Tab-separated table of C-alpha atoms and ligand atoms in Angstrom:
chain	number	residue	atom	x	y	z
C	1	MET	CA	5.463	-8.171	20.298
C	2	LEU	CA	3.594	-5.196	18.953
C	3	LYS	CA	4.783	-2.778	21.658
C	4	ASP	CA	6.236	0.442	20.215
C	5	ARG	CA	5.560	-0.649	16.627
C	6	HIS	CA	3.743	1.396	13.970
C	7	LEU	CA	0.803	0.255	11.847
C	8	ILE	CA	1.103	1.847	8.426
C	9	GLN	CA	-0.221	-0.889	6.142
C	10	PRO	CA	-2.083	-4.142	6.851
C	11	GLY	CA	0.939	-6.246	5.884
C	12	ASP	CA	3.025	-4.723	8.689
C	13	PHE	CA	1.623	-7.330	11.069
C	14	THR	CA	1.918	-11.092	10.650
C	15	VAL	CA	-1.119	-13.380	10.606
C	16	GLY	CA	-0.131	-14.459	14.123
C	17	GLU	CA	0.107	-10.890	15.414
C	18	ILE	CA	-3.304	-10.098	13.929
C	19	GLN	CA	-4.672	-13.225	15.600
C	20	GLY	CA	-3.395	-11.866	18.913
C	21	LEU	CA	-5.302	-8.629	18.292
C	22	PHE	CA	-8.524	-10.539	17.555
C	23	GLU	CA	-8.212	-12.549	20.744
C	24	LEU	CA	-7.669	-9.446	22.850
C	25	ALA	CA	-10.602	-7.714	21.113
C	26	ASP	CA	-12.772	-10.764	21.944
C	27	GLN	CA	-11.848	-10.495	25.602
C	28	ILE	CA	-12.558	-6.756	25.652
C	29	MET	CA	-15.984	-7.362	24.088
C	30	GLU	CA	-16.738	-10.043	26.601
C	31	SER	CA	-15.862	-8.072	29.706
C	32	PRO	CA	-15.296	-4.413	28.868
C	33	GLU	CA	-15.289	-3.456	32.563
C	34	LYS	CA	-11.950	-5.216	33.026
C	35	TYR	CA	-10.363	-2.860	30.534
C	36	MET	CA	-11.886	0.479	31.449
C	37	ASP	CA	-8.782	1.665	33.278
C	38	VAL	CA	-5.884	-0.004	31.476
C	39	CYS	CA	-4.901	3.194	29.651
C	40	ARG	CA	-5.399	5.582	32.559
C	41	GLY	CA	-2.859	8.389	32.270
C	42	LYS	CA	-2.140	7.641	28.605
C	43	LEU	CA	-2.741	10.152	25.842
C	44	LEU	CA	-3.740	9.458	22.226
C	45	ALA	CA	-3.090	12.204	19.636
C	46	THR	CA	-5.424	12.271	16.631
C	47	LEU	CA	-3.770	14.120	13.742
C	48	PHE	CA	-6.444	14.517	11.081
C	49	TYR	CA	-5.086	16.467	8.111
C	50	GLU	CA	-8.438	15.886	6.443
C	51	PRO	CA	-11.708	15.444	8.254
C	52	SER	CA	-13.122	11.971	8.779
C	53	THR	CA	-15.524	12.118	11.668
C	54	ARG	CA	-16.344	8.428	11.566
C	55	THR	CA	-12.768	7.224	11.835
C	56	ARG	CA	-11.806	9.837	14.428
C	57	PHE	CA	-14.791	8.966	16.641
C	58	SER	CA	-13.898	5.310	16.443
C	59	PHE	CA	-10.339	5.939	17.680
C	60	GLU	CA	-11.408	8.446	20.324
C	61	ALA	CA	-14.150	6.164	21.627
C	62	ALA	CA	-11.633	3.313	21.757
C	63	MET	CA	-9.138	5.332	23.823
C	64	LEU	CA	-11.782	6.788	26.141
C	65	ARG	CA	-13.249	3.343	26.827
C	66	LEU	CA	-9.787	2.187	27.898
C	67	GLY	CA	-9.616	5.022	30.406
C	68	GLY	CA	-7.181	7.126	28.366
C	69	GLU	CA	-7.497	10.664	27.055
C	70	THR	CA	-7.235	12.192	23.589
C	71	ILE	CA	-5.914	15.412	22.035
C	72	GLY	CA	-5.676	16.419	18.412
C	73	PHE	CA	-6.985	18.339	15.454
C	74	SER	CA	-9.636	17.360	12.955
C	75	GLU	CA	-8.546	19.612	10.106
C	76	PRO	CA	-5.160	21.171	9.443
C	77	GLY	CA	-6.482	24.751	9.256
C	78	SER	CA	-6.716	24.880	13.024
C	79	SER	CA	-3.137	23.817	13.784
C	80	SER	CA	0.506	24.757	13.254
C	81	VAL	CA	0.354	22.473	10.237
C	82	SER	CA	-1.300	25.313	8.332
C	83	LYS	CA	1.830	27.377	8.977
C	84	GLY	CA	3.752	24.941	6.807
C	85	GLU	CA	5.378	22.771	9.474
C	86	SER	CA	6.808	19.540	8.073
C	87	ILE	CA	5.118	16.242	8.953
C	88	GLY	CA	8.342	15.107	10.603
C	89	ASP	CA	8.494	18.142	12.916
C	90	THR	CA	4.824	17.801	13.822
C	91	ILE	CA	5.110	14.142	14.824
C	92	ARG	CA	8.309	14.781	16.786
C	93	THR	CA	6.616	17.530	18.767
C	94	ILE	CA	3.484	15.443	19.338
C	95	GLY	CA	5.733	12.667	20.628
C	96	CYS	CA	6.718	14.974	23.505
C	97	TYR	CA	3.118	15.153	24.716
C	98	ALA	CA	1.319	11.999	23.681
C	99	ASP	CA	1.971	8.271	24.114
C	100	ILE	CA	0.486	7.107	20.805
C	101	ALA	CA	-0.722	8.865	17.644
C	102	VAL	CA	-3.197	8.318	14.842
C	103	MET	CA	-2.771	10.086	11.512
C	104	ARG	CA	-5.103	10.665	8.597
C	105	HIS	CA	-3.684	12.539	5.628
C	106	PRO	CA	-4.858	13.286	2.076
C	107	LYS	CA	-1.385	12.537	0.672
C	108	GLU	CA	-0.328	8.940	0.072
C	109	GLY	CA	2.614	7.850	2.213
C	110	ALA	CA	2.358	10.691	4.747
C	111	PRO	CA	1.963	8.313	7.717
C	112	LEU	CA	4.963	6.250	6.556
C	113	LEU	CA	7.033	9.427	6.383
C	114	ALA	CA	5.831	10.426	9.850
C	115	SER	CA	6.584	6.978	11.295
C	116	LYS	CA	10.240	7.361	10.344
C	117	LYS	CA	10.498	10.366	12.644
C	118	SER	CA	8.112	9.261	15.351
C	119	VAL	CA	9.266	8.232	18.820
C	120	ILE	CA	5.758	7.004	19.735
C	121	PRO	CA	3.662	4.301	18.011
C	122	LEU	CA	1.822	5.692	14.985
C	123	ILE	CA	-1.318	4.288	13.377
C	124	ASN	CA	-2.283	5.127	9.792
C	125	ALA	CA	-5.967	6.084	9.754
C	126	GLY	CA	-6.073	6.481	5.976
C	127	ASP	CA	-3.685	8.158	3.524
C	128	GLY	CA	-5.574	9.318	0.462
C	129	GLY	CA	-6.715	6.392	-1.629
C	130	HIS	CA	-3.761	4.318	-0.491
C	131	GLN	CA	-3.963	2.383	2.816
C	132	HIS	CA	-6.400	2.201	5.684
C	133	PRO	CA	-5.160	-0.704	7.805
C	134	THR	CA	-7.609	-0.371	10.698
C	135	GLN	CA	-10.494	-0.649	8.217
C	136	THR	CA	-8.960	-3.889	6.981
C	137	LEU	CA	-8.560	-5.167	10.551
C	138	THR	CA	-12.191	-4.221	11.198
C	139	ASP	CA	-13.298	-6.189	8.144
C	140	LEU	CA	-11.288	-9.252	9.142
C	141	MET	CA	-12.559	-9.049	12.718
C	142	THR	CA	-16.163	-8.892	11.473
C	143	ILE	CA	-15.738	-11.888	9.179
C	144	ARG	CA	-14.126	-13.874	11.964
C	145	ARG	CA	-16.875	-12.865	14.402
C	146	TYR	CA	-19.706	-14.040	12.156
C	147	LYS	CA	-18.038	-16.924	10.346
C	148	ASN	CA	-15.786	-18.184	13.158
C	149	ARG	CA	-12.948	-18.491	10.664
C	150	LEU	CA	-10.884	-16.578	8.128
C	151	ASP	CA	-10.203	-19.521	5.816
C	152	ASN	CA	-12.398	-21.604	3.491
C	153	LEU	CA	-14.689	-18.757	2.483
C	154	VAL	CA	-16.277	-17.483	-0.709
C	155	ILE	CA	-16.397	-13.698	-0.600
C	156	GLY	CA	-18.158	-11.512	-3.141
C	157	LEU	CA	-16.895	-7.946	-3.530
C	158	CYS	CA	-19.343	-5.694	-5.287
C	159	GLY	CA	-19.307	-2.149	-6.658
C	160	ASP	CA	-16.328	0.078	-7.344
C	161	LEU	CA	-13.499	-2.429	-7.389
C	162	LYS	CA	-11.204	-0.227	-9.435
C	163	PHE	CA	-10.702	2.674	-7.043
C	164	GLY	CA	-11.955	1.033	-3.845
C	165	ARG	CA	-9.018	1.040	-1.495
C	166	THR	CA	-10.809	-0.983	1.186
C	167	VAL	CA	-11.415	-3.739	-1.348
C	168	HIS	CA	-7.784	-3.868	-2.477
C	169	SER	CA	-6.490	-4.082	1.092
C	170	LEU	CA	-9.056	-6.687	2.087
C	171	VAL	CA	-8.212	-8.924	-0.880
C	172	LYS	CA	-4.530	-8.706	-0.030
C	173	ALA	CA	-5.162	-9.395	3.661
C	174	LEU	CA	-7.551	-12.323	3.064
C	175	SER	CA	-5.308	-13.988	0.500
C	176	ARG	CA	-2.907	-14.740	3.361
C	177	TYR	CA	-5.455	-17.307	4.615
C	178	GLU	CA	-6.179	-20.796	3.232
C	179	ASN	CA	-8.735	-21.513	0.542
C	180	ILE	CA	-10.330	-18.115	0.038
C	181	LYS	CA	-12.284	-17.594	-3.152
C	182	PHE	CA	-13.061	-14.095	-4.423
C	183	VAL	CA	-15.990	-13.212	-6.671
C	184	PHE	CA	-15.424	-9.734	-8.121
C	185	ILE	CA	-18.737	-8.166	-9.105
C	186	SER	CA	-18.552	-4.847	-10.970
C	187	PRO	CA	-19.340	-3.041	-14.205
C	188	ASN	CA	-16.580	-3.118	-16.832
C	189	GLU	CA	-15.645	0.457	-16.029
C	190	LEU	CA	-14.921	-0.312	-12.382
C	191	GLU	CA	-13.275	-3.711	-12.686
C	192	ILE	CA	-10.666	-4.933	-10.193
C	193	PRO	CA	-7.169	-3.852	-11.386
C	194	SER	CA	-4.919	-6.521	-12.862
C	195	TYR	CA	-2.148	-5.798	-10.353
C	196	ILE	CA	-4.480	-7.199	-7.695
C	197	THR	CA	-5.598	-10.293	-9.621
C	198	ASP	CA	-2.033	-10.957	-10.852
C	199	LYS	CA	-1.188	-12.026	-7.318
C	200	LEU	CA	-4.027	-14.594	-7.277
C	201	THR	CA	-4.268	-17.948	-9.039
C	202	SER	CA	-7.105	-18.525	-11.503
C	203	GLU	CA	-8.820	-20.854	-9.010
C	204	GLN	CA	-8.802	-18.104	-6.426
C	205	TYR	CA	-11.105	-15.697	-8.194
C	206	GLU	CA	-13.746	-15.033	-10.826
C	207	THR	CA	-15.081	-11.787	-12.237
C	208	THR	CA	-18.716	-11.201	-13.117
C	209	ARG	CA	-21.181	-8.431	-13.964
C	210	SER	CA	-24.085	-10.025	-12.152
C	211	LEU	CA	-24.752	-9.548	-8.464
C	212	GLU	CA	-27.975	-11.527	-8.610
C	213	GLY	CA	-26.332	-14.420	-10.418
C	214	SER	CA	-23.534	-14.796	-7.858
C	215	LEU	CA	-25.427	-14.289	-4.598
C	216	GLY	CA	-26.267	-17.970	-4.080
C	217	LYS	CA	-22.676	-19.131	-3.732
C	218	LEU	CA	-21.375	-16.452	-1.379
C	219	ASP	CA	-20.543	-16.752	2.334
C	220	ILE	CA	-19.895	-13.025	2.529
C	221	LEU	CA	-20.997	-10.115	0.366
C	222	TYR	CA	-18.860	-6.996	0.708
C	223	MET	CA	-20.634	-3.999	-0.806
C	224	THR	CA	-18.893	-0.724	-1.669
C	225	ARG	CA	-20.000	2.719	-2.809
C	226	VAL	CA	-20.435	3.313	-6.510
C	227	GLN	CA	-19.801	7.005	-6.954
C	228	ARG	CA	-21.522	8.990	-9.640
C	229	GLU	CA	-18.328	10.825	-10.598
C	230	ARG	CA	-16.629	7.567	-11.599
C	231	PHE	CA	-18.860	7.294	-14.639
C	232	PHE	CA	-18.503	9.002	-17.991
C	233	SER	CA	-22.072	10.207	-18.010
C	234	GLU	CA	-25.114	10.464	-15.786
C	235	GLU	CA	-26.929	8.190	-18.236
C	236	GLU	CA	-24.268	5.508	-17.850
C	237	TYR	CA	-24.497	5.760	-14.085
C	238	LEU	CA	-28.284	5.451	-14.003
C	239	LYS	CA	-28.118	2.494	-16.350
C	240	LEU	CA	-25.615	0.594	-14.217
C	241	LYS	CA	-26.386	1.504	-10.651
C	242	ASP	CA	-29.291	-0.897	-10.192
C	243	TYR	CA	-27.150	-3.850	-11.188
C	244	PHE	CA	-25.073	-3.272	-8.114
C	245	LEU	CA	-27.823	-2.393	-5.746
C	246	LEU	CA	-28.745	-4.814	-2.999
C	247	ASN	CA	-32.286	-5.054	-1.689
C	248	ALA	CA	-34.524	-7.465	0.209
C	249	LYS	CA	-35.797	-9.021	-3.027
C	250	LYS	CA	-32.346	-9.950	-4.261
C	251	MET	CA	-31.416	-11.242	-0.803
C	252	GLU	CA	-33.929	-14.067	-1.251
C	253	LYS	CA	-31.333	-15.661	-3.535
C	254	ALA	CA	-28.597	-15.573	-0.885
C	255	LYS	CA	-27.647	-18.296	1.589
C	256	SER	CA	-29.391	-18.053	4.938
C	257	ASP	CA	-26.060	-17.459	6.698
C	258	MET	CA	-24.448	-15.146	4.163
C	259	ILE	CA	-23.379	-11.864	5.785
C	260	VAL	CA	-23.544	-8.448	4.106
C	261	MET	CA	-20.743	-6.028	4.911
C	262	HIS	CA	-20.136	-2.412	3.924
C	263	PRO	CA	-17.416	0.008	5.100
C	264	LEU	CA	-20.034	2.802	5.429
C	265	PRO	CA	-21.180	5.411	4.746
C	266	ARG	CA	-23.465	3.921	2.122
C	267	ILE	CA	-25.126	6.002	-0.552
C	268	ASN	CA	-27.814	3.882	-2.159
C	269	GLU	CA	-26.101	0.593	-2.957
C	270	ILE	CA	-27.851	-1.128	-0.048
C	271	SER	CA	-31.534	-0.456	0.180
C	272	THR	CA	-32.801	0.385	3.688
C	273	ASP	CA	-35.333	-2.471	3.395
C	274	MET	CA	-32.308	-4.684	4.093
C	275	ASP	CA	-31.427	-3.192	7.459
C	276	ASN	CA	-33.627	-5.510	9.525
C	277	ASP	CA	-32.285	-8.614	7.826
C	278	ASP	CA	-30.111	-10.530	10.341
C	279	ARG	CA	-27.579	-11.035	7.609
C	280	ALA	CA	-26.902	-7.291	7.356
C	281	VAL	CA	-23.952	-6.744	9.688
C	282	TYR	CA	-22.663	-3.363	8.508
C	283	PHE	CA	-23.602	-1.506	11.669
C	284	GLU	CA	-22.124	-4.251	13.824
C	285	GLN	CA	-19.035	-3.905	11.650
C	286	ALA	CA	-18.561	-0.340	12.923
C	287	LYS	CA	-18.704	-1.681	16.489
C	288	MET	CA	-16.091	-4.319	15.685
C	289	GLY	CA	-13.970	-1.424	14.420
C	290	MET	CA	-13.956	0.171	17.842
C	291	TYR	CA	-13.052	-3.059	19.650
C	292	ILE	CA	-10.210	-3.897	17.299
C	293	ARG	CA	-8.874	-0.350	17.733
C	294	MET	CA	-9.018	-0.796	21.517
C	295	ALA	CA	-6.983	-3.983	21.182
C	296	LEU	CA	-4.558	-2.255	18.825
C	297	ILE	CA	-3.977	0.702	21.155
C	298	MET	CA	-3.350	-1.663	24.078
C	299	LYS	CA	-0.884	-3.803	22.131
C	300	LEU	CA	1.075	-0.849	20.726
C	301	LEU	CA	1.298	0.727	24.175
C	302	GLY	CA	2.196	-2.594	25.734
C	303	VAL	CA	-0.495	-2.453	28.414
C	304	GLU	CA	-2.306	-5.629	29.418
G	1	MET	CA	40.504	-3.139	-34.759
G	2	ILE	CA	41.532	-0.729	-32.046
G	3	LYS	CA	43.515	-2.310	-29.255
G	4	ILE	CA	41.558	-2.026	-26.034
G	5	ASP	CA	43.559	-3.830	-23.388
G	6	SER	CA	46.322	-1.282	-23.205
G	7	ILE	CA	45.556	0.347	-19.873
G	8	LYS	CA	47.740	-0.435	-16.837
G	9	LYS	CA	45.472	0.302	-13.946
G	10	GLY	CA	41.870	1.348	-14.236
G	11	ILE	CA	38.442	0.347	-15.443
G	12	VAL	CA	36.999	-0.858	-18.714
G	13	ILE	CA	33.240	-0.643	-19.161
G	14	ASP	CA	32.287	-3.195	-21.787
G	15	HIS	CA	29.135	-4.304	-23.643
G	16	ILE	CA	27.662	-0.820	-23.920
G	17	LYS	CA	24.806	-0.685	-26.402
G	18	PRO	CA	26.044	1.027	-29.579
G	19	GLY	CA	25.214	4.708	-29.417
G	20	CYS	CA	24.857	4.737	-25.614
G	21	GLY	CA	28.555	5.122	-24.807
G	22	HIS	CA	28.396	8.860	-25.117
G	23	THR	CA	25.572	9.202	-22.579
G	24	ILE	CA	27.323	7.014	-20.028
G	25	PHE	CA	30.592	8.856	-20.652
G	26	LYS	CA	28.889	12.131	-19.812
G	27	ASP	CA	26.821	10.718	-16.924
G	28	LEU	CA	30.055	9.572	-15.282
G	29	GLY	CA	31.504	13.057	-15.817
G	30	LEU	CA	34.401	11.651	-17.865
G	31	HIS	CA	34.274	14.550	-20.325
G	32	LYS	CA	35.582	16.793	-17.554
G	33	VAL	CA	38.441	14.755	-16.053
G	34	GLY	CA	42.224	15.258	-16.367
G	35	TYR	CA	43.345	11.594	-16.611
G	36	THR	CA	43.347	9.364	-19.666
G	37	VAL	CA	39.921	8.226	-20.803
G	38	ALA	CA	38.674	6.782	-24.054
G	39	LEU	CA	35.272	6.291	-25.596
G	40	ILE	CA	35.318	3.820	-28.443
G	41	LYS	CA	32.192	3.491	-30.534
G	42	ASN	CA	30.817	0.802	-32.792
G	43	ILE	CA	33.329	-1.936	-32.068
G	44	PRO	CA	32.356	-5.157	-33.891
G	45	SER	CA	31.023	-7.679	-31.367
G	46	ILE	CA	30.010	-11.296	-31.879
G	47	LYS	CA	27.390	-11.124	-29.154
G	48	MET	CA	25.980	-7.677	-29.856
G	49	GLY	CA	26.821	-6.961	-33.494
G	50	LYS	CA	28.302	-3.671	-32.453
G	51	LYS	CA	29.130	-2.208	-29.085
G	52	ASP	CA	30.584	0.859	-27.398
G	53	LEU	CA	33.319	0.735	-24.789
G	54	ILE	CA	34.844	3.094	-22.233
G	55	LYS	CA	38.364	2.913	-20.831
G	56	ILE	CA	39.397	4.818	-17.733
G	57	GLU	CA	43.090	4.950	-16.819
G	58	ASN	CA	42.492	5.717	-13.169
G	59	GLU	CA	41.061	4.229	-10.002
G	60	ILE	CA	37.662	5.808	-9.580
G	61	ASP	CA	34.689	4.948	-7.471
G	62	LEU	CA	32.050	3.885	-9.945
G	63	ASP	CA	28.449	4.144	-8.825
G	64	MET	CA	27.366	0.607	-9.752
G	65	THR	CA	23.764	1.354	-8.826
G	66	MET	CA	23.650	4.242	-11.263
G	67	LEU	CA	25.431	2.214	-13.958
G	68	GLY	CA	23.157	-0.784	-13.448
G	69	LEU	CA	20.194	1.490	-13.821
G	70	LEU	CA	21.548	3.014	-17.039
G	71	ASP	CA	22.150	-0.408	-18.554
G	72	PRO	CA	22.029	-3.680	-16.589
G	73	ASN	CA	23.804	-5.541	-19.392
G	74	LEU	CA	27.113	-3.747	-18.915
G	75	THR	CA	30.278	-5.476	-17.766
G	76	VAL	CA	32.744	-3.566	-15.631
G	77	ASN	CA	36.339	-4.859	-15.812
G	78	ILE	CA	38.833	-3.836	-13.169
G	79	VAL	CA	42.343	-3.721	-14.602
G	80	GLU	CA	45.558	-3.945	-12.595
G	81	ASN	CA	49.074	-4.310	-14.026
G	82	GLY	CA	47.583	-4.481	-17.495
G	83	LYS	CA	45.398	-7.474	-16.607
G	84	ILE	CA	41.710	-7.816	-15.855
G	85	THR	CA	41.545	-8.775	-12.176
G	86	GLU	CA	37.801	-8.592	-11.709
G	87	LYS	CA	34.776	-8.804	-13.992
G	88	ILE	CA	31.598	-7.328	-12.582
G	89	LYS	CA	28.319	-8.248	-14.320
G	90	LEU	CA	25.928	-5.424	-13.632
G	91	LYS	CA	22.301	-5.933	-12.809
G	92	LEU	CA	19.350	-3.758	-11.987
G	93	PRO	CA	19.559	-2.760	-8.344
G	94	GLU	CA	16.759	-4.193	-6.144
G	95	LYS	CA	16.501	-0.916	-4.229
G	96	ILE	CA	17.531	2.559	-5.243
G	97	LYS	CA	17.588	5.672	-3.133
G	98	GLY	CA	17.709	9.282	-4.142
G	99	ILE	CA	17.876	8.803	-7.924
G	100	LEU	CA	14.289	8.369	-9.094
G	101	LYS	CA	11.442	10.783	-8.455
G	102	CYS	CA	7.806	9.878	-7.820
G	103	LYS	CA	5.402	11.175	-10.448
G	104	ASN	CA	2.190	10.566	-8.505
G	105	PRO	CA	0.646	13.983	-7.715
G	106	ARG	CA	-1.061	12.488	-4.653
G	107	CYS	CA	2.243	11.279	-3.175
G	108	VAL	CA	3.502	12.862	0.050
G	109	SER	CA	6.836	13.451	-1.703
G	110	THR	CA	5.156	16.219	-3.715
G	111	ILE	CA	4.558	18.324	-0.600
G	112	GLU	CA	7.519	17.402	1.598
G	113	ASN	CA	11.168	17.740	0.778
G	114	ILE	CA	12.249	14.079	0.632
G	115	THR	CA	15.543	13.527	-1.180
G	116	ASP	CA	16.067	9.864	-0.359
G	117	ILE	CA	12.897	8.090	-1.510
G	118	GLU	CA	13.549	4.380	-1.755
G	119	PHE	CA	12.280	2.659	-4.898
G	120	THR	CA	11.920	-1.117	-5.104
G	121	LEU	CA	12.271	-3.142	-8.304
G	122	ILE	CA	9.052	-4.992	-9.143
G	123	ASP	CA	9.490	-5.729	-12.857
G	124	PRO	CA	13.107	-6.199	-14.012
G	125	GLU	CA	12.128	-6.815	-17.630
G	126	ASN	CA	10.525	-3.403	-17.957
G	127	LYS	CA	12.705	-1.669	-15.343
G	128	ILE	CA	9.702	-0.805	-13.191
G	129	TYR	CA	10.211	0.413	-9.642
G	130	THR	CA	7.655	1.447	-7.023
G	131	CYS	CA	7.751	4.403	-4.643
G	132	GLU	CA	8.019	3.398	-0.970
G	133	TYR	CA	5.448	6.007	0.021
G	134	CYS	CA	2.601	5.532	-2.448
G	135	ASP	CA	3.526	2.289	-4.300
G	136	THR	CA	3.155	4.049	-7.636
G	137	PRO	CA	5.187	2.357	-10.366
G	138	VAL	CA	7.776	4.348	-12.313
G	139	LYS	CA	9.983	3.322	-15.201
G	140	ALA	CA	13.667	3.824	-14.444
I	1	LIG	ZN1	5.215	8.235	-4.359
């Protein structure tokens, strides 16, 4: 039962509970009209201590499509938070008005702290570079949608694997399923941290510098942003960025049913000449994100 | 050799690393108490070469978590009627609350007043704990 629970990190839910979310999301996608009133009279509070339009829209759209309403702030300057109110006091007060809350915060652990004081279900919508569980659920949902399974897959993760929070969470979440193989593709400077690979066996992963060389064996390619500021020099960045850039030409080397994912927004790591390729599912991924959030809101509120 | 089993009722902290007895003595506040206490340094030991030892002639509530954190190799002997009635082998606590501080500047504990952060042991060999809020490792 997920009713009245919080979602702070992906591991808070069991594989079985996540499966339940997927199945509900499938049903919502299939017949959305059946669900357009299930949250009538319910209120979702969106507490965004740092702006993230994309994530906030996704949650608000999810609640509105279930017939519920939303309140909230999208930056702390416009709320009592700017007057120095503690996170605990804010969430307690919000709990008097709303039925469920979503929190994004620049400080790591803020949603966990809030959840300890919260009388309503709380969802972490990103805490600094730490956790972003609904992104992970979105990624899993997308893989399942296109591959019809979450086991027996070879997944390539490409780009900034050192600081990329979405990558770390996804690796952790996927390693709970059978026979997953990871191919970590990055420059030396942005290699996957050892505390992630330490939890994997040597058969479970390989690291490489070459995107082109690994494409042929992948079922999924997960691209991430490579940010300029991660490099020592502009020269270094310009030298390396093309290695980790995906375009239509390189895609010729990929399997015909390989899917390309990206948490968005992209900068230039996926060339726009890719967008009409059926294998590019990153916009669909955003849609999956809304459906899984709809399922999540329903489960946490206990409405069917 | 100095006789060490002469207390009637109290606690003997044994197997203290030589040179560390003084720190533990002070951390337990024993330099300020009115009852009989003794700090014996550099006792010859077969196992350790040399060791320090603390004797406390009183029933006190020892904070085993704190002691385990200071040195997990300590032995705490409870003495009653001049005899050791219980030997407690210390170990690193799995969870500690309110003792360690998180050093990650991005952690929520840097902006909120949290006095009871729970840290979880992840690497006993190197005494590494992680913050419950941000998972940042810290050495105890
Ligand atoms: Zn912390």
